[in-house]
Structures are given as structure tokens and as C-alpha cells.
Amino acid sequence: MASRRRILIGAGLLFVAVGVYVGFRGRIVTGPTAKQHSVAPDFSLPQLNGQSLQLSTYRGKVVLLDFWATWCTPCREEIPHLVELQNKYHDQGLQIIGVSMDDSPDPVREFYQRFQMNYPVVMGNAEIGELYGGVLGLPIAFVIGRDGRISVKHIGAADVSVLEQDIKALL
Amino acid sequence: MISKWTGKIALAVVISALSAAIFLTQALGQATSLPSSHLINPEELVKVLQATKGEKPLMFQVGSYVLYAQAHIPGSDYVGPVTSELGLQQLRRRVESLPRTKFIVLYCGCCPWSHCPNVKPADDALRAMGFTNVKVLYLANNFGADWVEKGYPVAKGQ
């Protein structure tokens, strides 16, 4: 009787574990990744507050450059995890920069507040998309080392644990 | 009589089933609810565009202008994003004077098909206006992977 109860409890816990795993892990669609070692193209783009942000000023930090948009569902699911990563590794030298590919900053400002984003967001354009090899689908993320070189490129929503490993390897 | 342990296990099973159901509902997205009869594959569209005979479609990109400006199907117009009411109104204004039998192709390619928020609202809007010859370009991953990298015709800019 006691062993039967243990088996039932174990089965129940297994169901819960699978359900939680499917419910959360499964939302992140892992796309193909590509590693690159070229110097990340420098740019100067306006932030939401109107001030310019220049990528090269972050040389010496590990930068996660995330191309996204407010209407992109995988992007929206990924951003809370990026906020967590920024909190966790900021003191070790991580700087996340979001590049919004929205057509205007209005929805981005509202999104920024609602999701309590804790890293700068700049408004992207076709030029920066082409500078980074063509941003023809979202999200796309580049992990850039302290030397300014692109270490990893993630096309599509990346597994957050993989992103974290990429970042930790460079910190 | 159901023991408290049986009840708790049953609750755990229900919770895990609900989690899976929530995942499936969200993961499917709107585009996946489009019937296959509404779709056209990239290969098929290329054949239509390159054919010497037959009607050529009016094509609309209904997603992001920044993506459109980097690369789009030659001859297509930008009228998105149709997730906004403004975008939908632009689409409706663009087509309102057209005969309802006009061959129209809608596409986006912003993100994986299962997550695209744009194509179904656009398709719904045109069908609600009475258009009977509308196709949505099926891009499984995104415009880059499923069109540009396949070597299909591309134009840049406005």
C-alpha cells in the first residue's frame, strides 16, 4: 500500500514536471545559430529618450545586441529573460542593448514601461539591419565580446540557457 | 471514497495538462489557423511571378517596414503592420476600389509562421471585404530564410 502510494506520487510529480517543462521551455523556439568573429559594426542610433547611443562606447563590456519588435511574439517572450540576465550579470560587465525594429517609438515606449526593461533600447532602421547582415526575421541576437568581436549570432528565439552560457563564456 | 493523496495527484495531473494546453494554444498563434486553401508556397509564387501567361497578383507586405525596406518581393507594396488598426485601415483603403476577384497575395515573414501576428488579420480583413482570390505566402521561418536565402527575386528600399 505504501509503495503503491509512492508510485502514484512519483507519477504525479513526473506529470507536473513534464507539464511545467512543456509550458515554459516549449515556448522558446530554438532556431539555428551562427558563430562569427568579425568586429561588430559600429553604429549611433537614438534611444527612446532621444539621446544617441554609440555601440563602440561599450567596448570592454560583453554586449548582447538584440534585434526585436513589440509585435514579435517570440521577442516578447524572450525579453523578460533578458531583463533577468541584465540584472544578474550587469556587475560582471554585461550590457544588453535592444534594437527595436518597430516602425515608430510610441509602442516601444509603452512596452518598455510595461515590461520594466532595464537596458537601453534604440530605434533600428534598414541601414543597421543591412549592416548586421540583414535582419529579415526576428528576433536576432549577437553576443559581442569585450574586444568588440561578434562571438555568436542567434537567429530566432534562443534558448535562454544557451544565451547565458554564451555570455558567461565571455565575462 | 477518494483519499487525499489521490485527490492531490489528480490535481497535479490537471495542472500539468493545463500547462501543456496553454503552451499549445499560445504556440499555435493565429497564422497556423489559416486553412491550407488560403496559402501559397514560395516556390508556387515564384512560378506565378515568372510565368509569361496568367494573372499576376497584387502583393502586400503586411509586417514591418524596416524589414520591407531591407528586402521585399519586387512589385510588392508595404501596408503593414496590420496588428494595428492604422495598418488594417491602410490595407482596406488600398484595396477598396479593386474588383473583388482580384488576385492578391499577402505576406509578412517577420518571425516563425506559428508566431506571426500579421497575416491572419490581413487575410480576414480582405475576405470580410468580399475578396475571393486571396492567398497568404507561407514562410515557415522568416522572409530571410524562406525567400531571400533561397535565391528568390528581391528588391530593396521603398
Short mmCIF file of C-alpha atoms in Angstrom, two decimals:
data_model
loop_
_atom_site.label_atom_id
_atom_site.label_comp_id
_atom_site.label_asym_id
_atom_site.label_seq_id
_atom_site.Cartn_x
_atom_site.Cartn_y
_atom_site.Cartn_z
CA MET A 1 0.00 0.00 0.00
CA ALA A 2 2.80 2.43 0.94
CA SER A 3 4.83 1.51 -2.18
CA ARG A 4 1.74 1.96 -4.37
CA ARG A 5 1.27 5.43 -2.88
CA ARG A 6 4.92 6.25 -3.61
CA ILE A 7 4.49 5.15 -7.21
CA LEU A 8 1.39 7.31 -7.59
CA ILE A 9 3.12 10.30 -6.04
CA GLY A 10 6.12 9.80 -8.31
CA ALA A 11 3.90 9.60 -11.39
CA GLY A 12 2.08 12.74 -10.34
CA LEU A 13 5.30 14.66 -9.81
CA LEU A 14 6.54 13.45 -13.18
CA PHE A 15 3.39 14.75 -14.86
CA VAL A 16 3.81 18.10 -13.15
CA ALA A 17 7.46 18.31 -14.19
CA VAL A 18 6.64 17.49 -17.80
CA GLY A 19 3.79 19.96 -17.82
CA VAL A 20 5.90 22.78 -16.43
CA TYR A 21 8.72 21.94 -18.84
CA VAL A 22 6.39 21.93 -21.85
CA GLY A 23 4.58 25.01 -20.67
CA PHE A 24 7.65 27.16 -20.32
CA ARG A 25 10.57 25.58 -22.13
CA GLY A 26 8.43 24.82 -25.15
CA ARG A 27 7.59 28.48 -25.74
CA ILE A 28 11.13 29.27 -26.60
CA VAL A 29 11.68 28.10 -30.13
CA THR A 30 15.36 27.45 -30.67
CA GLY A 31 16.46 28.48 -34.07
CA PRO A 32 19.72 27.90 -35.90
CA THR A 33 22.77 29.75 -34.57
CA ALA A 34 25.79 31.02 -36.41
CA LYS A 35 29.15 31.91 -34.95
CA GLN A 36 31.03 34.86 -36.29
CA HIS A 37 34.28 36.54 -35.33
CA SER A 38 34.18 39.83 -37.16
CA VAL A 39 34.20 43.17 -35.37
CA ALA A 40 30.63 44.23 -34.66
CA PRO A 41 29.79 47.17 -36.96
CA ASP A 42 29.68 50.39 -35.01
CA PHE A 43 26.54 52.50 -35.08
CA SER A 44 24.94 55.51 -33.45
CA LEU A 45 21.17 55.37 -33.05
CA PRO A 46 18.61 57.29 -30.99
CA GLN A 47 17.36 55.82 -27.76
CA LEU A 48 13.77 56.18 -26.60
CA ASN A 49 14.71 59.30 -24.65
CA GLY A 50 16.16 60.88 -27.79
CA GLN A 51 19.80 60.57 -26.75
CA SER A 52 22.16 58.81 -29.12
CA LEU A 53 23.75 55.52 -28.24
CA GLN A 54 27.03 54.51 -29.90
CA LEU A 55 27.97 50.85 -29.74
CA SER A 56 31.73 51.45 -29.56
CA THR A 57 31.36 53.21 -26.18
CA TYR A 58 30.65 49.78 -24.72
CA ARG A 59 33.99 48.32 -25.78
CA GLY A 60 35.36 46.44 -22.78
CA LYS A 61 31.93 45.08 -21.86
CA VAL A 62 30.19 41.97 -23.09
CA VAL A 63 27.31 43.19 -25.22
CA LEU A 64 24.16 41.31 -26.15
CA LEU A 65 22.69 43.12 -29.13
CA ASP A 66 19.07 42.06 -29.50
CA PHE A 67 17.03 42.91 -32.60
CA TRP A 68 13.34 42.74 -31.71
CA ALA A 69 9.93 44.37 -32.15
CA THR A 70 6.89 44.86 -29.94
CA TRP A 71 4.66 42.86 -32.27
CA CYS A 72 7.04 39.91 -32.43
CA THR A 73 5.70 37.20 -30.11
CA PRO A 74 8.95 35.26 -29.63
CA CYS A 75 10.68 38.59 -28.87
CA ARG A 76 8.10 39.45 -26.23
CA GLU A 77 8.60 36.05 -24.59
CA GLU A 78 12.37 36.43 -24.62
CA ILE A 79 12.61 39.93 -23.14
CA PRO A 80 11.73 39.11 -19.51
CA HIS A 81 14.60 36.62 -19.58
CA LEU A 82 16.93 39.28 -20.98
CA VAL A 83 15.89 41.59 -18.13
CA GLU A 84 16.87 38.83 -15.71
CA LEU A 85 20.24 38.31 -17.42
CA GLN A 86 20.96 42.06 -17.29
CA ASN A 87 20.21 42.11 -13.56
CA LYS A 88 22.27 39.01 -12.93
CA TYR A 89 25.42 39.91 -14.87
CA HIS A 90 25.45 43.69 -15.00
CA ASP A 91 28.12 43.97 -12.32
CA GLN A 92 30.30 41.50 -14.18
CA GLY A 93 30.25 43.62 -17.33
CA LEU A 94 27.20 42.56 -19.32
CA GLN A 95 25.38 45.23 -21.28
CA ILE A 96 22.27 44.28 -23.22
CA ILE A 97 21.19 46.68 -25.96
CA GLY A 98 17.84 46.29 -27.65
CA VAL A 99 17.38 47.39 -31.25
CA SER A 100 13.70 47.85 -31.91
CA MET A 101 12.61 47.26 -35.49
CA ASP A 102 9.20 48.82 -34.83
CA ASP A 103 8.05 51.46 -37.28
CA SER A 104 7.75 54.10 -34.55
CA PRO A 105 8.90 54.55 -30.94
CA ASP A 106 5.42 55.01 -29.43
CA PRO A 107 4.58 51.33 -28.92
CA VAL A 108 8.18 50.70 -27.86
CA ARG A 109 7.97 53.26 -25.02
CA GLU A 110 4.77 51.69 -23.76
CA PHE A 111 6.30 48.23 -23.99
CA TYR A 112 9.48 49.39 -22.24
CA GLN A 113 7.50 50.64 -19.26
CA ARG A 114 5.16 47.67 -19.08
CA PHE A 115 7.95 45.09 -19.19
CA GLN A 116 10.21 47.18 -16.91
CA MET A 117 13.11 46.82 -19.31
CA ASN A 118 16.41 47.62 -17.63
CA TYR A 119 18.67 48.15 -20.63
CA PRO A 120 18.83 50.77 -23.37
CA VAL A 121 16.69 50.38 -26.46
CA VAL A 122 17.48 52.15 -29.71
CA MET A 123 15.24 52.54 -32.75
CA GLY A 124 16.63 50.47 -35.59
CA ASN A 125 16.29 51.00 -39.30
CA ALA A 126 17.00 49.26 -42.58
CA GLU A 127 20.59 50.52 -42.58
CA ILE A 128 21.55 48.86 -39.32
CA GLY A 129 19.73 45.74 -40.44
CA GLU A 130 21.89 45.59 -43.55
CA LEU A 131 24.99 46.46 -41.51
CA TYR A 132 24.39 43.32 -39.48
CA GLY A 133 23.95 41.07 -42.47
CA GLY A 134 20.23 41.57 -42.99
CA VAL A 135 17.73 41.41 -40.16
CA LEU A 136 14.97 39.70 -42.11
CA GLY A 137 13.27 37.92 -39.26
CA LEU A 138 13.04 38.45 -35.54
CA PRO A 139 14.47 38.07 -33.03
CA ILE A 140 18.14 38.04 -33.92
CA ALA A 141 20.78 38.42 -31.19
CA PHE A 142 24.51 38.98 -31.39
CA VAL A 143 26.77 38.26 -28.44
CA ILE A 144 29.77 40.59 -28.67
CA GLY A 145 32.95 40.11 -26.66
CA ARG A 146 34.91 42.71 -24.73
CA ASP A 147 37.15 43.11 -27.78
CA GLY A 148 34.19 44.20 -29.89
CA ARG A 149 34.11 41.00 -31.94
CA ILE A 150 30.92 39.09 -32.62
CA SER A 151 31.15 35.81 -30.79
CA VAL A 152 27.77 34.26 -31.53
CA LYS A 153 24.74 35.06 -33.66
CA HIS A 154 21.37 33.61 -32.70
CA ILE A 155 18.71 33.59 -35.40
CA GLY A 156 15.25 33.15 -33.93
CA ALA A 157 14.35 32.93 -30.28
CA ALA A 158 17.33 31.43 -28.50
CA ASP A 159 17.26 29.06 -25.57
CA VAL A 160 17.94 31.39 -22.65
CA SER A 161 20.28 28.91 -21.00
CA VAL A 162 22.33 28.83 -24.21
CA LEU A 163 22.41 32.64 -24.28
CA GLU A 164 23.53 32.68 -20.66
CA GLN A 165 26.32 30.21 -21.41
CA ASP A 166 27.47 32.34 -24.35
CA ILE A 167 27.57 35.41 -22.09
CA LYS A 168 29.31 33.71 -19.17
CA ALA A 169 31.99 32.38 -21.51
CA LEU A 170 32.93 35.97 -22.37
CA LEU A 171 32.60 37.64 -18.95
CA MET B 1 -14.04 7.42 -1.12
CA ILE B 2 -11.18 9.32 -2.70
CA SER B 3 -8.13 9.59 -0.43
CA LYS B 4 -6.46 12.97 -0.03
CA TRP B 5 -3.37 11.64 -1.82
CA THR B 6 -5.38 10.55 -4.83
CA GLY B 7 -7.00 13.96 -4.93
CA LYS B 8 -3.66 15.73 -4.79
CA ILE B 9 -2.22 13.59 -7.54
CA ALA B 10 -5.28 14.22 -9.67
CA LEU B 11 -4.82 17.95 -9.13
CA ALA B 12 -1.18 17.69 -10.19
CA VAL B 13 -2.20 15.90 -13.36
CA VAL B 14 -4.79 18.57 -14.16
CA ILE B 15 -2.25 21.36 -13.61
CA SER B 16 0.27 19.74 -15.91
CA ALA B 17 -2.39 19.14 -18.55
CA LEU B 18 -3.43 22.78 -18.35
CA SER B 19 0.19 23.92 -18.71
CA ALA B 20 0.54 21.86 -21.85
CA ALA B 21 -2.75 23.19 -23.20
CA ILE B 22 -1.69 26.80 -22.57
CA PHE B 23 1.60 26.17 -24.35
CA LEU B 24 -0.12 24.63 -27.35
CA THR B 25 -2.66 27.43 -27.61
CA GLN B 26 -0.02 30.15 -27.45
CA ALA B 27 2.48 28.34 -29.61
CA LEU B 28 -0.01 27.80 -32.43
CA GLY B 29 -0.60 31.53 -32.92
CA GLN B 30 -3.01 32.96 -35.41
CA ALA B 31 -1.26 32.15 -38.68
CA THR B 32 -1.44 28.44 -38.04
CA SER B 33 -5.23 28.62 -38.03
CA LEU B 34 -5.24 29.65 -41.68
CA PRO B 35 -6.55 26.77 -43.80
CA SER B 36 -4.17 25.39 -46.40
CA SER B 37 -6.53 26.55 -49.16
CA HIS B 38 -5.62 30.15 -48.18
CA LEU B 39 -1.89 29.54 -48.57
CA ILE B 40 0.67 29.66 -51.37
CA ASN B 41 4.20 28.32 -51.06
CA PRO B 42 7.22 30.39 -52.08
CA GLU B 43 8.00 28.01 -54.93
CA GLU B 44 4.48 28.32 -56.29
CA LEU B 45 4.51 32.11 -56.06
CA VAL B 46 7.83 32.33 -57.87
CA LYS B 47 6.39 30.22 -60.70
CA VAL B 48 3.36 32.53 -60.91
CA LEU B 49 5.55 35.64 -60.96
CA GLN B 50 7.88 34.23 -63.62
CA ALA B 51 5.14 32.79 -65.84
CA THR B 52 4.63 34.50 -69.18
CA LYS B 53 0.90 33.97 -69.01
CA GLY B 54 -1.69 34.22 -66.30
CA GLU B 55 -2.73 36.94 -63.88
CA LYS B 56 0.00 38.43 -61.72
CA PRO B 57 -1.04 39.07 -58.13
CA LEU B 58 -1.11 42.34 -56.29
CA MET B 59 1.25 41.72 -53.38
CA PHE B 60 1.26 43.34 -49.95
CA GLN B 61 3.80 43.01 -47.17
CA VAL B 62 1.76 43.36 -44.00
CA GLY B 63 4.50 43.27 -41.37
CA SER B 64 7.39 45.59 -40.65
CA TYR B 65 8.52 48.49 -42.82
CA VAL B 66 12.10 48.15 -41.58
CA LEU B 67 12.12 44.56 -42.79
CA TYR B 68 10.40 45.57 -46.05
CA ALA B 69 13.00 48.26 -46.74
CA GLN B 70 15.83 45.73 -46.36
CA ALA B 71 14.28 43.20 -48.70
CA HIS B 72 10.89 42.58 -50.24
CA ILE B 73 9.33 40.79 -53.18
CA PRO B 74 9.73 43.03 -56.25
CA GLY B 75 6.48 44.75 -57.08
CA SER B 76 5.00 44.30 -53.59
CA ASP B 77 3.71 47.24 -51.58
CA TYR B 78 4.05 47.82 -47.87
CA VAL B 79 0.80 48.31 -45.93
CA GLY B 80 1.62 46.93 -42.51
CA PRO B 81 1.77 46.26 -39.69
CA VAL B 82 -1.80 45.09 -39.63
CA THR B 83 -1.68 44.29 -35.94
CA SER B 84 -2.53 47.97 -35.60
CA GLU B 85 -5.87 49.42 -36.60
CA LEU B 86 -3.99 52.01 -38.65
CA GLY B 87 -2.30 49.26 -40.62
CA LEU B 88 -5.61 47.49 -41.23
CA GLN B 89 -7.19 50.73 -42.39
CA GLN B 90 -4.31 51.29 -44.80
CA LEU B 91 -4.79 47.82 -46.23
CA ARG B 92 -8.55 48.33 -46.64
CA ARG B 93 -8.06 51.73 -48.29
CA ARG B 94 -5.51 50.26 -50.68
CA VAL B 95 -7.85 47.58 -51.97
CA GLU B 96 -11.32 49.07 -51.59
CA SER B 97 -11.65 50.13 -55.23
CA LEU B 98 -10.42 46.83 -56.63
CA PRO B 99 -12.67 44.15 -58.15
CA ARG B 100 -13.36 41.51 -55.55
CA THR B 101 -11.96 38.79 -57.83
CA LYS B 102 -8.54 40.44 -57.93
CA PHE B 103 -5.68 38.02 -57.24
CA ILE B 104 -3.96 39.27 -54.08
CA VAL B 105 -1.03 37.79 -52.16
CA LEU B 106 -0.30 38.80 -48.58
CA TYR B 107 2.98 38.11 -46.82
CA CYS B 108 4.96 39.01 -43.73
CA GLY B 109 7.94 36.84 -42.75
CA CYS B 110 8.67 38.74 -39.54
CA CYS B 111 9.08 35.65 -37.42
CA PRO B 112 8.25 31.95 -37.44
CA TRP B 113 4.88 31.18 -39.04
CA SER B 114 3.49 29.82 -35.79
CA HIS B 115 4.05 33.23 -34.19
CA CYS B 116 3.20 35.67 -36.99
CA PRO B 117 0.59 38.15 -35.75
CA ASN B 118 0.05 39.86 -39.10
CA VAL B 119 -1.03 37.56 -41.88
CA LYS B 120 -4.28 36.25 -40.45
CA PRO B 121 -5.74 39.66 -39.57
CA ALA B 122 -4.88 40.80 -43.09
CA ASP B 123 -6.42 37.71 -44.68
CA ASP B 124 -9.54 38.05 -42.52
CA ALA B 125 -9.88 41.74 -43.42
CA LEU B 126 -9.76 41.12 -47.17
CA ARG B 127 -12.16 38.20 -47.05
CA ALA B 128 -14.56 40.27 -44.96
CA MET B 129 -14.46 42.87 -47.74
CA GLY B 130 -15.55 40.20 -50.19
CA PHE B 131 -12.26 39.35 -51.89
CA THR B 132 -12.35 35.80 -53.17
CA ASN B 133 -8.89 35.28 -54.64
CA VAL B 134 -6.55 35.96 -51.71
CA LYS B 135 -3.51 33.88 -50.88
CA VAL B 136 -1.12 34.16 -47.96
CA LEU B 137 2.53 33.37 -48.62
CA TYR B 138 3.61 30.58 -46.29
CA LEU B 139 7.01 31.46 -44.79
CA ALA B 140 7.84 28.81 -42.22
CA ASN B 141 10.75 30.61 -40.50
CA ASN B 142 11.04 34.18 -41.79
CA PHE B 143 11.43 36.13 -45.03
CA GLY B 144 15.20 35.88 -44.89
CA ALA B 145 15.42 32.12 -44.54
CA ASP B 146 12.45 31.15 -46.71
CA TRP B 147 12.75 33.66 -49.56
CA VAL B 148 15.99 35.65 -49.68
CA GLU B 149 18.31 32.75 -48.86
CA LYS B 150 16.52 30.57 -51.40
CA GLY B 151 17.64 32.96 -54.09
CA TYR B 152 14.17 34.18 -55.00
CA PRO B 153 13.73 37.69 -56.50
CA VAL B 154 14.33 40.50 -54.02
CA ALA B 155 14.09 44.28 -54.13
CA LYS B 156 15.32 46.81 -51.57
CA GLY B 157 14.23 50.23 -50.40
CA GLN B 158 10.85 51.87 -50.65
#
